[in-house]
Short mmCIF file of C-alpha atoms in Angstrom, two decimals:
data_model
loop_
_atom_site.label_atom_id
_atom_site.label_comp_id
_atom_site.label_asym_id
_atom_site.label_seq_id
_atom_site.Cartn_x
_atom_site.Cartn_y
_atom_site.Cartn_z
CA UNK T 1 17.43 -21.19 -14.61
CA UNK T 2 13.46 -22.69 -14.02
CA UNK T 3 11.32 -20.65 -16.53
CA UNK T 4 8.88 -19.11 -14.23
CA UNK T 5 4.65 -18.48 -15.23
CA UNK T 6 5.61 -15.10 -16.14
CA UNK T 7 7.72 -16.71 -19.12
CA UNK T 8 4.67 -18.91 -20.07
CA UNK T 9 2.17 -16.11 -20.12
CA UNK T 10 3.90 -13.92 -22.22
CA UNK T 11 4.53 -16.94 -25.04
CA UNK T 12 0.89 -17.96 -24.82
CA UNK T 13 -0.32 -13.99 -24.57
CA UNK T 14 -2.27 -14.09 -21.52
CA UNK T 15 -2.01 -12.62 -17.82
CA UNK T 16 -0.03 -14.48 -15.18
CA UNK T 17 -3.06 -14.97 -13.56
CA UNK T 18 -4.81 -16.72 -16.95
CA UNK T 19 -1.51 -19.12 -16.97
CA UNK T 20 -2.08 -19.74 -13.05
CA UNK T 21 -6.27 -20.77 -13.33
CA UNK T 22 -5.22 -22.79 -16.23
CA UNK T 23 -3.46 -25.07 -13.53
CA UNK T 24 -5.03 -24.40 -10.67
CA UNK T 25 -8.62 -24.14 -11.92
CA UNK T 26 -8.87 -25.18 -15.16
CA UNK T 27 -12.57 -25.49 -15.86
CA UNK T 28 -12.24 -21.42 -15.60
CA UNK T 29 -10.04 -20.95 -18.43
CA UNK T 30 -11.67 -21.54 -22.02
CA UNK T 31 -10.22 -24.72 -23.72
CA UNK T 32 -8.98 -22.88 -26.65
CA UNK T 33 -6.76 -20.40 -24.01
CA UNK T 34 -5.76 -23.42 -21.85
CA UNK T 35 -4.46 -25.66 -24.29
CA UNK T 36 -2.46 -22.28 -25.81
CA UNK T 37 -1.11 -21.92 -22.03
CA UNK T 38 -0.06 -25.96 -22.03
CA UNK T 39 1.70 -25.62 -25.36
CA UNK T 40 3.86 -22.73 -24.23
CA UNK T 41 4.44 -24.24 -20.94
CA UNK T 42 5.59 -27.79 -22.60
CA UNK T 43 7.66 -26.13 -25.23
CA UNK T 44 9.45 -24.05 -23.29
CA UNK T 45 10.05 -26.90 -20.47
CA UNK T 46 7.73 -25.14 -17.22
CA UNK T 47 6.04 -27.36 -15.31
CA UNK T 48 3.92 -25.86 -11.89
CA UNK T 49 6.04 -25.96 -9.15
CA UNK T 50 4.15 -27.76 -6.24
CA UNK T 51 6.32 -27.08 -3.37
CA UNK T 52 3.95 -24.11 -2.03
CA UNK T 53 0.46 -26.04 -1.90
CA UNK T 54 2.57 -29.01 -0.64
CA UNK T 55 3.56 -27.18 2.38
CA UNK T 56 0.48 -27.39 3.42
CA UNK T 57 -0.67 -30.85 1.77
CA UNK T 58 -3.53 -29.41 -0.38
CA UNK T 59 -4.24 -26.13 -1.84
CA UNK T 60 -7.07 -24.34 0.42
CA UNK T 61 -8.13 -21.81 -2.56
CA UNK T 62 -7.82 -19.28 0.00
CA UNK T 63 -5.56 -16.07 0.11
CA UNK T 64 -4.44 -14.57 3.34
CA UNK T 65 -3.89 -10.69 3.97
CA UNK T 66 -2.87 -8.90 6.74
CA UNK T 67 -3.64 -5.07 7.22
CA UNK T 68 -2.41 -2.84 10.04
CA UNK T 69 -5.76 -1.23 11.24
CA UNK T 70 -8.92 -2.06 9.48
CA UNK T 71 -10.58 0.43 10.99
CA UNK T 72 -8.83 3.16 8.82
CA UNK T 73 -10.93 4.35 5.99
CA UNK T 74 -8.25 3.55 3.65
CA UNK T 75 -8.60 -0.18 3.78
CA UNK T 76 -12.08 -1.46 3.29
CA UNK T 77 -11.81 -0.33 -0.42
CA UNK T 78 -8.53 -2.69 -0.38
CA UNK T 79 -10.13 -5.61 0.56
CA UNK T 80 -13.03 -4.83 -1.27
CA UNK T 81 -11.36 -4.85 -4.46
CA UNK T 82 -8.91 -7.93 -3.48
CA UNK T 83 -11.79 -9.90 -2.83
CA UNK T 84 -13.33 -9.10 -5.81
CA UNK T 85 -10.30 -10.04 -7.89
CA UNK T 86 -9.46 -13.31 -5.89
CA UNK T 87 -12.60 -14.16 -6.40
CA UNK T 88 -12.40 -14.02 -10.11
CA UNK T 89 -9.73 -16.39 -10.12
CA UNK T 90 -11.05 -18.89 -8.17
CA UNK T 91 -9.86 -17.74 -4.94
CA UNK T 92 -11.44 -16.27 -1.60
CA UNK T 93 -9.44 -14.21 0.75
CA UNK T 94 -9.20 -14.42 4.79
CA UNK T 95 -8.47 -10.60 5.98
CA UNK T 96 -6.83 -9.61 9.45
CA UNK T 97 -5.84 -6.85 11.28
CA UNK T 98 -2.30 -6.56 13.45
CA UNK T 99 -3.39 -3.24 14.92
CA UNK T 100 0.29 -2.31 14.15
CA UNK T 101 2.23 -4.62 16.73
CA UNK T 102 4.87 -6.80 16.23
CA UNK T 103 3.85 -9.65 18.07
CA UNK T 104 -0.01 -9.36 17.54
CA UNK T 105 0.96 -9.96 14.04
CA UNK T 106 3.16 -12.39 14.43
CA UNK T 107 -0.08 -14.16 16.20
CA UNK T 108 -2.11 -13.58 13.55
CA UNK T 109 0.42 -14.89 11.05
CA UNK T 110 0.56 -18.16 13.09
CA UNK T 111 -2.97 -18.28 13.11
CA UNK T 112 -3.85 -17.52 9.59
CA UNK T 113 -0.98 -19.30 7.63
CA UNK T 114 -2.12 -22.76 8.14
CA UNK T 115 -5.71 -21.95 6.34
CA UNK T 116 -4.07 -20.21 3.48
CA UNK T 117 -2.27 -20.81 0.52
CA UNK T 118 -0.39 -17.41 0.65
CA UNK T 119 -0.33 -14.07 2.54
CA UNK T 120 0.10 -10.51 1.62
CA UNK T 121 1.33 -8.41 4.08
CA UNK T 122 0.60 -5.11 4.65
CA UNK T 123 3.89 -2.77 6.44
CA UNK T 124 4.68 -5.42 8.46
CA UNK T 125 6.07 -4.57 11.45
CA UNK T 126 8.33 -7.71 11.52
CA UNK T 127 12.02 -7.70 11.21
CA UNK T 128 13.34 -8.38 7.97
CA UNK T 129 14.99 -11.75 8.99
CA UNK T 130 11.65 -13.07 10.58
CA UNK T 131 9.86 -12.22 7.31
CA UNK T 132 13.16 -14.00 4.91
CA UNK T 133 11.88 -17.02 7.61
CA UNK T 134 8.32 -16.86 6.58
CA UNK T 135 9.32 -16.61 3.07
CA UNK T 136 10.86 -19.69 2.87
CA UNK T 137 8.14 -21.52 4.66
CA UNK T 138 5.19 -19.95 2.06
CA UNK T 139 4.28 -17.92 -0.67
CA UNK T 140 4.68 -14.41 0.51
CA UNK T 141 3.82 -10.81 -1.02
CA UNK T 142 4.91 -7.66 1.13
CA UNK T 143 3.46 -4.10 0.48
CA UNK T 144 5.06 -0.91 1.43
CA UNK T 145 7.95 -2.95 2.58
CA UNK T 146 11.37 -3.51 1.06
CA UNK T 147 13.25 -7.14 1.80
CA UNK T 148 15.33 -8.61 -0.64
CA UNK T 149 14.32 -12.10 -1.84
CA UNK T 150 10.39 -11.37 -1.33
CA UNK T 151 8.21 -10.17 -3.88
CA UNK T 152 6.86 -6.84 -3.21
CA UNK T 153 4.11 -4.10 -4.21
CA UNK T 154 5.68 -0.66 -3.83
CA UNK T 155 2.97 2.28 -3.68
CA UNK T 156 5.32 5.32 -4.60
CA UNK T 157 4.51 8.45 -3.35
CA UNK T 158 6.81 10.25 -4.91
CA UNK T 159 4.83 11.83 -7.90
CA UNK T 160 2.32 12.50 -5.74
CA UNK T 161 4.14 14.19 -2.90
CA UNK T 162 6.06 16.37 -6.17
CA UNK T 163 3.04 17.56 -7.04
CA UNK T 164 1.63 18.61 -3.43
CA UNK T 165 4.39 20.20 -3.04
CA UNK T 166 4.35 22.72 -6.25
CA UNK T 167 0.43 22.97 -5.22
CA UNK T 168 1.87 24.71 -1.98
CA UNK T 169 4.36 26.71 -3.80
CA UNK T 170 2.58 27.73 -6.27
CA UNK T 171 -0.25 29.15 -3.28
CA UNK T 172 2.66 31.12 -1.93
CA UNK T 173 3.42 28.92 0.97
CA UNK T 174 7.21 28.92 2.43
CA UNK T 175 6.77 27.27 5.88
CA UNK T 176 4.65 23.62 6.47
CA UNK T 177 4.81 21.11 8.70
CA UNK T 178 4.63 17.39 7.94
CA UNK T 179 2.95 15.28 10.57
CA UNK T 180 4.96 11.95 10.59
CA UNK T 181 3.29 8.71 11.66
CA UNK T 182 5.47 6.48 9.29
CA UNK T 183 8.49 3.68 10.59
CA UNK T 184 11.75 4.35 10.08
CA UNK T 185 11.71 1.21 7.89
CA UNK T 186 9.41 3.10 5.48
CA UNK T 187 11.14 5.81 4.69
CA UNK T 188 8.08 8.14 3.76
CA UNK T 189 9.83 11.20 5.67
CA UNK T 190 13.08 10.77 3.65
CA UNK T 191 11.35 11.70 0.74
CA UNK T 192 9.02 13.79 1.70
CA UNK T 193 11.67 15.96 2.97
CA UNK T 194 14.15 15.95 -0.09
CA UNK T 195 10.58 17.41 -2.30
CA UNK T 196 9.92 20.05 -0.30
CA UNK T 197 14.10 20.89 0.23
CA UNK T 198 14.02 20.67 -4.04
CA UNK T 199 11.66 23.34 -4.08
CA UNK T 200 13.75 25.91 -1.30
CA UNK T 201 10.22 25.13 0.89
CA UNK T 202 11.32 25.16 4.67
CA UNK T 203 9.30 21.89 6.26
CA UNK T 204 9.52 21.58 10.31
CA UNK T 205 8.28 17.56 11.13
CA UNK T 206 6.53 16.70 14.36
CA UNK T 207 6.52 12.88 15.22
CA UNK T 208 6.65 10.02 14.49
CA UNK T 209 3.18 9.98 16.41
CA UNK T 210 0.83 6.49 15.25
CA UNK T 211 -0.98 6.62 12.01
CA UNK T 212 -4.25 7.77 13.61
CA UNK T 213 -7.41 10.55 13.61
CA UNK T 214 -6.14 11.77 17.14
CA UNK T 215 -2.72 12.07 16.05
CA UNK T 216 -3.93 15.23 13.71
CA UNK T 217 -6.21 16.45 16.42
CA UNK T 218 -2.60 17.01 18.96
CA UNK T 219 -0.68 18.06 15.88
CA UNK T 220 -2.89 21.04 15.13
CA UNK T 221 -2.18 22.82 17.86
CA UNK T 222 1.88 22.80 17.15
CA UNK T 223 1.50 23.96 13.64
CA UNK T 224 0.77 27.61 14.97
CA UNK T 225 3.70 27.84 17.20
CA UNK T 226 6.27 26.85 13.67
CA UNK T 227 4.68 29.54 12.29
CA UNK T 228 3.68 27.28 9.44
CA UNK T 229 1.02 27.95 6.96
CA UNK T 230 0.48 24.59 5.37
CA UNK T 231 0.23 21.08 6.58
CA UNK T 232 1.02 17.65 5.03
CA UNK T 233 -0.16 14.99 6.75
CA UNK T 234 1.05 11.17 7.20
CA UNK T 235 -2.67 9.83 5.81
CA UNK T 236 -6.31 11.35 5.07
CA UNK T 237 -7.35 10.42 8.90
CA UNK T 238 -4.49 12.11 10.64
CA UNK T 239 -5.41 14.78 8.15
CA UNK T 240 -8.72 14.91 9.04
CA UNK T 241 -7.44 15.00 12.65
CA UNK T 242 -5.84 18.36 11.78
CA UNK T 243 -9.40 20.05 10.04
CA UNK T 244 -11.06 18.72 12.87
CA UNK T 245 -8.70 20.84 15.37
CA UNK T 246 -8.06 23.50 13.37
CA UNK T 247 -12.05 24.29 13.60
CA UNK T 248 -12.11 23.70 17.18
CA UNK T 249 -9.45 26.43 17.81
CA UNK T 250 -11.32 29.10 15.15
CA UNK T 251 -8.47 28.49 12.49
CA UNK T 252 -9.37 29.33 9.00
CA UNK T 253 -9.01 26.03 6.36
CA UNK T 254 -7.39 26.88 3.78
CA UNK T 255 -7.74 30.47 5.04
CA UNK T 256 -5.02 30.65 7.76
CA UNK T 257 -3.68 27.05 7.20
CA UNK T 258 -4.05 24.54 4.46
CA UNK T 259 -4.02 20.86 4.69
CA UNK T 260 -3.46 18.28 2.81
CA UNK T 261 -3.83 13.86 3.37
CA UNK T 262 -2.79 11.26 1.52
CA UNK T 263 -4.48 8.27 0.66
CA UNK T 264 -7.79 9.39 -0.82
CA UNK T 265 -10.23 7.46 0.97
CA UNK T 266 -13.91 8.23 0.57
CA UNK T 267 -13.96 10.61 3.77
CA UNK T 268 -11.60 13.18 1.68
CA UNK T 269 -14.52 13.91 -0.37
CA UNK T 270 -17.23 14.67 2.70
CA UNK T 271 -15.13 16.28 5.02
CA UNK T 272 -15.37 20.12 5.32
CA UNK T 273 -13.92 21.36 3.73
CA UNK T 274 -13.50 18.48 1.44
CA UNK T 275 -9.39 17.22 1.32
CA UNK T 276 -6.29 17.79 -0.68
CA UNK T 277 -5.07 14.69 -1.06
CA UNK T 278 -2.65 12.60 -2.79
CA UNK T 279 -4.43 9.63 -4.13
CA UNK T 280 -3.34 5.84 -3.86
CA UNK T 281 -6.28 3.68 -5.98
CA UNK T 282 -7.05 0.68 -4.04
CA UNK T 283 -8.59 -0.77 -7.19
CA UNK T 284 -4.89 -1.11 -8.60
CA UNK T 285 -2.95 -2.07 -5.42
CA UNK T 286 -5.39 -4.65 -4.48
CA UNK T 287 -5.50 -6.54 -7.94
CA UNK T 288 -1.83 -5.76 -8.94
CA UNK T 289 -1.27 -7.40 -5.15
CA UNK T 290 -3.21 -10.36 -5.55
CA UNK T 291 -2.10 -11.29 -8.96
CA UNK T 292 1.56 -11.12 -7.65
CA UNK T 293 0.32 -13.51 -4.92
CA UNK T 294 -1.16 -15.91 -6.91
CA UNK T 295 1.89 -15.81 -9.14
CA UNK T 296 3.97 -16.30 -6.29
CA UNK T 297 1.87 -20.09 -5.16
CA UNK T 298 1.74 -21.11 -8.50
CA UNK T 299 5.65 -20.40 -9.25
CA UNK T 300 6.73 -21.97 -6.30
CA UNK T 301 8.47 -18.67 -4.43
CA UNK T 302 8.64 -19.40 -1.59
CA UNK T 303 10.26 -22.52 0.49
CA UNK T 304 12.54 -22.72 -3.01
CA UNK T 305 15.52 -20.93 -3.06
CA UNK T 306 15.72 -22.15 -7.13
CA UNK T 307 12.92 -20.47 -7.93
CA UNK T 308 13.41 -16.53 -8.98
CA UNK T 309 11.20 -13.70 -7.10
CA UNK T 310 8.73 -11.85 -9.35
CA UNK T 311 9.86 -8.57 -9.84
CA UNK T 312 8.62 -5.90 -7.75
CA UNK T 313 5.50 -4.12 -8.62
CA UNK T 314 5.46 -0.23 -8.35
CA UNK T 315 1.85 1.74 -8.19
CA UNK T 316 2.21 5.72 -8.36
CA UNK T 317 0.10 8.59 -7.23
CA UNK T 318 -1.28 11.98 -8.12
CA UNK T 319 -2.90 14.93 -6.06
CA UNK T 320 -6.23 15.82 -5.73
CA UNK T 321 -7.06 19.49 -5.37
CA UNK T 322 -9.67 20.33 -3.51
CA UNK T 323 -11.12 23.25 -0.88
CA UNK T 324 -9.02 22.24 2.18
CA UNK T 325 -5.62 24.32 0.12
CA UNK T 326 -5.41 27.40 -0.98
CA UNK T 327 -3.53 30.75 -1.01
CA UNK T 328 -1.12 31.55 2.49
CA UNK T 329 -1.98 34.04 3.99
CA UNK T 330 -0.86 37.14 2.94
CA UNK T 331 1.32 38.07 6.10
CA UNK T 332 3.14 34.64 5.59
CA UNK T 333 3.86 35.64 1.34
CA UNK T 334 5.25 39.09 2.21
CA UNK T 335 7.95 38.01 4.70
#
């Protein structure tokens, strides 16, 4: 089996990403660190795999990502920080948005792959065989999206969504409703379900509606008629959807109904009342994200079926109180 840069960087006691500039970009690396980095590669037999700059003829220094609506709060941060971190390593990034549709990003894919060296895609929307195809024809990194045979950065929810949950319970709350805006392929209601069922909390879901602030604005007005005291919505700007309804028709947050978002972009903070939400850091996916990318071009995954996929990278999540939860009401606790 090829020893991949992981291998390396753990002999010479650097990051992948040290091991990968010390190739790529060597005048970046101290000499000291990069002749540590050649040692370990020589005695342990690596040598860079080419085939994923050669698909291309030369390396462009350039990483691509793909995001599914850049006007939601939650991604600026994202690129921010995966800028900032590509840049670091010698790299810049070219950023687009699909706008959530199959064949716009399949455009954009077409468009963007030839002045790249890699992409990271964000939920794509694309069948898993078409993105096995695009795998084999470059580096690829997929986020919040499960395919076999591609390396991946998996943001679990699942501490996070634990947590919201006992928040609720713990408030007295036995009825909510989760706003769904998630593909099937994601499987964010699955789980969301089986936390709520582990606690004996009844959850009605209303969707799948699209991941957006007007979404939350039609979903308020069904929560009344489940009789449900508590809301947990799909992301912070459906959420804020819901707050922004719920004031419209004169109902109390977190008096009559509390709500809570997930993602915890900046606007969670300033809304009012400020947001429960269930925090992602964008710091950590968007370096953990490009690091796997830029391990991915310089190991060769990617076009070579020889070459073993990085192993998946998981990034977890916690809630954050604040003013838009609180106690159910106390006709709701005494039923």
């Amino acid at each position: 089996m090829p020893v991949t840069i992981r291998e390396v960087a753990s002999a010479a006691g650097v990051s992948v990403s040290t091991v990968s500039r010390a190739f790529t970009a060597p005048d970046q690396v101290q000499p000291k660190t990069r002749q540590r980095i050649l040692d370990a590669a020589a005695k342990l037999g690596y040598a860079p795999n080419p085939a994923a700059r050669s698909l291309r003829g030369v390396g462009t220094g350039t990483l691509g990502l793909i995001i599914p609506d850049i006007a939601n709060p939650f991604f600026p941060p994202i690129v921010k920080a995966m800028q900032a971190r590509a840049r670091r390593l010698g790299h810049t990034v070219l950023v687009a948005d699909s706008d959530e549709r199959e064949a716009d990003e399949l455009e954009t894919i077409a468009a963007v792959s030839k002045r790249v060296d890699g992409l990271v895609l964000w939920a794509s929307t694309l069948p898993e065989a078409r993105l096995l195809e695009l795998a084999e024809q470059m580096p690829l990194v997929v986020v919040n999206r499960h395919v076999p045979g591609i390396a991946e950065v998996h943001i679990s929810l699942s501490a996070g969504i634990a947590q919201a949950v006992e928040h609720l319970r713990a408030y007295g709350h036995r009825r909510c409703v989760f706003v769904n805006a998630s593909r099937a392929e994601l499987s964010r209601g699955k789980s969301i379900h089986e936390s709520f069922e582990a606690l004996d909390l009844s959850l009605v879901e209303l969707g799948p509606y699209e991941p957006r602030f007007e979404t939350g604005v039609h979903a308020a007005t069904l929560v009344a008629a489940h009789g449900a005291t508590a809301v947990l919505a799909h992301n912070d700007l459906v959420a804020l959807g819901v707050l922004h309804q719920m004031a419209n028709l004169g109902v109390s947050v977190p008096g009559d109904v509390s709500v809570i978002g997930i993602d915890d972009t900046q606007l969670a903070s300033v809304s009012t009342p400020s947001l429960t939400t269930i925090r992602i850091d964008p710091v950590e996916v968007a370096t953990r994200a490009t690091d796997l990318l830029i391990e991915t071009i310089a190991g060769g995954a990617g076009g070579a079926a020889s070459v073993p996929v990085p192993e998946p990278v998981e990034i977890g999540s916690r809630l954050i109180p604040r003013a838009s939860t609180g106690p159910a009401p106390a006709s709701a606790t005494s039923r």
